[in-house]
């Protein structure tokens, strides 16, 4: 063999490789098709730690829970609402078509959806998340740990008639759910694991909203007080005034007392109440507290130690001792504001996670994070569009 000459086998291999490159037919098909498949895959996005989700007219913002930097702006037409899904990753988005699951950490809407007209309350308790569809009266129960790429297994219960209602499943499998029709709501029924009725009460006109206190006592609001279900029995706690509507409540595992709103003018087009209610689920009593300013249904929350928190139209978070009714401090968050007549219009909202209060300020398009103990502002951000409702999850 002459010096510098290549063996025939080498020449043949080189020619074959050249043909593979030219024809793109060796071991993988057309290269342009492979590139198209790669480009079609959605890019992997950095996860958001402890995300906060804020709705706005036409979409959703996903923000970093510490810096409040907008991680994602997700367009979504219509008036949308948000609630925790019950795990450390997802948020339930109520749309016109039903409940859609959002991966807040992955900052995207998933394809997992629970269809149903007029999606209403979302309640998480004792490891189960319960959805109530007002348009059908259907109650859907699932384990939020099963949320992911596919729809989780569910159990359902059909109310006797569609109505604006709410339901909660207890640790022993009992289901507490509302009774009513589209014209009239009257009370609650308690169903066993077999969904046979255990007890009921129809002494709750205009039934609305729920909260759970220490010891798994369930409080359901009425136009003349509340119903308390605990230890297998329902008790009515009456309002101190003839008409005393409680329709929004906030409970805490740290306290037997539930915080509620309180409206006493039945004929008002829009009552701007200045009293809140404290319902003691152990003694079966109710205390009214004057806070000296009005508030809205998005103003109620509980602190890490069971404190009752109310965001007033004076721009302050009123911190109330639920046992005594005393206001222990006021944390300045915003300037003064007024509730709009249309309930879907943006107004300041309060969302609490651990020791941090998140407050939206639609007038300035801002979102704030405030330490509840010190009152110190931890972060703030200005958004492109006025925020409305708030929710979020705590990652581990």
Tab-separated table of N, CA and C in Angstrom, residues 255-310:
chain	number	residue	atom	x	y	z
A	255	UNK	N	-58.330	28.591	66.471
A	255	UNK	CA	-59.341	29.265	67.285
A	255	UNK	C	-60.711	28.615	67.109
A	256	UNK	N	-61.510	28.553	68.199
A	256	UNK	CA	-62.884	28.068	68.072
A	256	UNK	C	-63.839	29.141	67.558
A	257	UNK	N	-63.319	30.360	67.356
A	257	UNK	CA	-64.147	31.498	66.955
A	257	UNK	C	-63.991	31.755	65.457
A	258	UNK	N	-65.131	31.912	64.791
A	258	UNK	CA	-65.144	32.211	63.355
A	258	UNK	C	-65.445	33.697	63.158
A	259	UNK	N	-64.690	34.323	62.262
A	259	UNK	CA	-64.910	35.720	61.891
A	259	UNK	C	-65.921	35.776	60.757
A	260	UNK	N	-66.936	36.637	60.902
A	260	UNK	CA	-67.926	36.798	59.842
A	260	UNK	C	-68.212	38.259	59.566
A	261	UNK	N	-68.781	38.517	58.395
A	261	UNK	CA	-69.260	39.874	58.138
A	261	UNK	C	-70.584	40.051	58.876
A	262	UNK	N	-71.203	41.236	58.778
A	262	UNK	CA	-72.492	41.441	59.444
A	262	UNK	C	-73.223	42.600	58.784
A	263	UNK	N	-74.364	42.275	58.160
A	263	UNK	CA	-75.189	43.297	57.525
A	263	UNK	C	-76.574	43.271	58.162
A	264	UNK	N	-77.111	44.460	58.475
A	264	UNK	CA	-78.388	44.525	59.188
A	264	UNK	C	-79.448	45.388	58.503
A	265	UNK	N	-79.139	45.910	57.300
A	265	UNK	CA	-80.106	46.700	56.548
A	265	UNK	C	-80.599	45.869	55.365
A	266	UNK	N	-81.735	45.229	55.534
A	266	UNK	CA	-82.260	44.316	54.519
A	266	UNK	C	-82.588	45.013	53.215
A	267	UNK	N	-82.952	46.283	53.264
A	267	UNK	CA	-83.419	47.003	52.077
A	267	UNK	C	-82.326	47.810	51.383
A	268	UNK	N	-81.112	47.759	51.885
A	268	UNK	CA	-80.036	48.564	51.301
A	268	UNK	C	-79.648	48.031	49.923
A	269	UNK	N	-79.436	48.953	48.968
A	269	UNK	CA	-78.933	48.540	47.659
A	269	UNK	C	-77.529	47.968	47.816
A	270	UNK	N	-76.720	48.638	48.581
A	270	UNK	CA	-75.389	48.152	48.934
A	270	UNK	C	-75.068	48.657	50.337
A	271	UNK	N	-75.144	47.770	51.307
A	271	UNK	CA	-74.818	48.160	52.674
A	271	UNK	C	-73.306	48.136	52.855
A	272	UNK	N	-72.781	49.155	53.473
A	272	UNK	CA	-71.354	49.215	53.782
A	272	UNK	C	-71.204	49.063	55.309
A	273	UNK	N	-71.164	47.824	55.784
A	273	UNK	CA	-71.208	47.575	57.227
A	273	UNK	C	-69.942	48.026	57.932
A	274	UNK	N	-70.081	48.367	59.213
A	274	UNK	CA	-68.936	48.744	60.039
A	274	UNK	C	-68.819	47.839	61.263
A	275	UNK	N	-69.579	46.747	61.267
A	275	UNK	CA	-69.473	45.747	62.321
A	275	UNK	C	-69.105	44.408	61.699
A	276	UNK	N	-68.317	43.629	62.443
A	276	UNK	CA	-68.059	42.243	62.070
A	276	UNK	C	-68.599	41.348	63.182
A	277	UNK	N	-68.798	40.077	62.867
A	277	UNK	CA	-69.301	39.129	63.853
A	277	UNK	C	-68.211	38.139	64.242
A	278	UNK	N	-68.223	37.747	65.501
A	278	UNK	CA	-67.330	36.710	66.017
A	278	UNK	C	-68.220	35.605	66.586
A	279	UNK	N	-68.217	34.442	65.949
A	279	UNK	CA	-69.090	33.340	66.359
A	279	UNK	C	-68.269	32.319	67.121
A	280	UNK	N	-68.586	32.120	68.401
A	280	UNK	CA	-67.895	31.141	69.233
A	280	UNK	C	-68.590	29.795	69.048
A	281	UNK	N	-67.907	28.855	68.406
A	281	UNK	CA	-68.528	27.571	68.087
A	281	UNK	C	-68.627	26.652	69.300
A	282	UNK	N	-67.911	26.960	70.359
A	282	UNK	CA	-67.989	26.133	71.567
A	282	UNK	C	-69.137	26.568	72.472
A	283	UNK	N	-69.281	27.888	72.659
A	283	UNK	CA	-70.348	28.381	73.528
A	283	UNK	C	-71.649	28.624	72.770
A	284	UNK	N	-71.580	28.667	71.432
A	284	UNK	CA	-72.777	28.937	70.637
A	284	UNK	C	-73.269	30.363	70.780
A	285	UNK	N	-72.331	31.303	70.893
A	285	UNK	CA	-72.681	32.714	71.059
A	285	UNK	C	-72.064	33.544	69.933
A	286	UNK	N	-72.602	34.760	69.792
A	286	UNK	CA	-72.114	35.680	68.767
A	286	UNK	C	-71.838	37.038	69.388
A	287	UNK	N	-70.699	37.620	69.004
A	287	UNK	CA	-70.326	38.959	69.451
A	287	UNK	C	-70.176	39.852	68.229
A	288	UNK	N	-70.735	41.070	68.283
A	288	UNK	CA	-70.533	42.051	67.227
A	288	UNK	C	-69.454	43.030	67.646
A	289	UNK	N	-68.585	43.366	66.695
A	289	UNK	CA	-67.463	44.271	66.972
A	289	UNK	C	-67.527	45.451	66.013
A	290	UNK	N	-67.564	46.656	66.548
A	290	UNK	CA	-67.497	47.870	65.732
A	290	UNK	C	-66.036	48.143	65.376
A	291	UNK	N	-65.761	48.269	64.078
A	291	UNK	CA	-64.377	48.563	63.688
A	291	UNK	C	-64.209	49.988	63.188
A	292	UNK	N	-65.314	50.756	63.094
A	292	UNK	CA	-65.206	52.173	62.758
A	292	UNK	C	-64.950	52.467	61.302
A	293	UNK	N	-65.069	51.460	60.455
A	293	UNK	CA	-64.891	51.654	59.017
A	293	UNK	C	-65.605	50.513	58.304
A	294	UNK	N	-65.943	50.712	57.045
A	294	UNK	CA	-66.598	49.642	56.298
A	294	UNK	C	-65.554	48.716	55.679
A	295	UNK	N	-66.045	47.649	55.068
A	295	UNK	CA	-65.185	46.624	54.486
A	295	UNK	C	-66.021	45.860	53.467
A	296	UNK	N	-65.434	44.882	52.761
A	296	UNK	CA	-66.180	44.112	51.771
A	296	UNK	C	-65.953	42.615	51.984
A	297	UNK	N	-66.577	41.819	51.124
A	297	UNK	CA	-66.474	40.367	51.259
A	297	UNK	C	-65.066	39.853	50.965
A	298	UNK	N	-64.198	40.686	50.401
A	298	UNK	CA	-62.810	40.277	50.170
A	298	UNK	C	-61.871	40.797	51.256
A	299	UNK	N	-62.461	41.238	52.367
A	299	UNK	CA	-61.679	41.887	53.424
A	299	UNK	C	-61.341	40.983	54.599
A	300	UNK	N	-61.887	39.768	54.659
A	300	UNK	CA	-61.768	38.938	55.859
A	300	UNK	C	-60.701	37.868	55.695
A	301	UNK	N	-59.903	37.672	56.762
A	301	UNK	CA	-58.866	36.638	56.756
A	301	UNK	C	-58.483	36.316	58.193
A	302	UNK	N	-57.645	35.299	58.354
A	302	UNK	CA	-57.142	34.925	59.679
A	302	UNK	C	-55.624	34.909	59.663
A	303	UNK	N	-55.038	35.325	60.784
A	303	UNK	CA	-53.597	35.343	60.920
A	303	UNK	C	-53.049	33.996	61.361
A	304	UNK	N	-51.725	33.884	61.461
A	304	UNK	CA	-51.094	32.599	61.788
A	304	UNK	C	-51.419	32.085	63.183
A	305	UNK	N	-51.834	32.975	64.083
A	305	UNK	CA	-52.169	32.570	65.453
A	305	UNK	C	-53.674	32.642	65.704
A	306	UNK	N	-54.431	32.709	64.607
A	306	UNK	CA	-55.881	32.778	64.745
A	306	UNK	C	-56.422	34.187	64.819
A	307	UNK	N	-55.582	35.198	64.689
A	307	UNK	CA	-56.056	36.584	64.725
A	307	UNK	C	-57.123	36.803	63.661
A	308	UNK	N	-58.118	37.607	63.995
A	308	UNK	CA	-59.141	38.000	63.022
A	308	UNK	C	-58.651	39.254	62.309
A	309	UNK	N	-58.581	39.206	60.984
A	309	UNK	CA	-58.042	40.306	60.197
A	309	UNK	C	-59.132	40.863	59.284
A	310	UNK	N	-59.261	42.177	59.282
A	310	UNK	CA	-60.258	42.837	58.440
A	310	UNK	C	-59.590	44.010	57.731
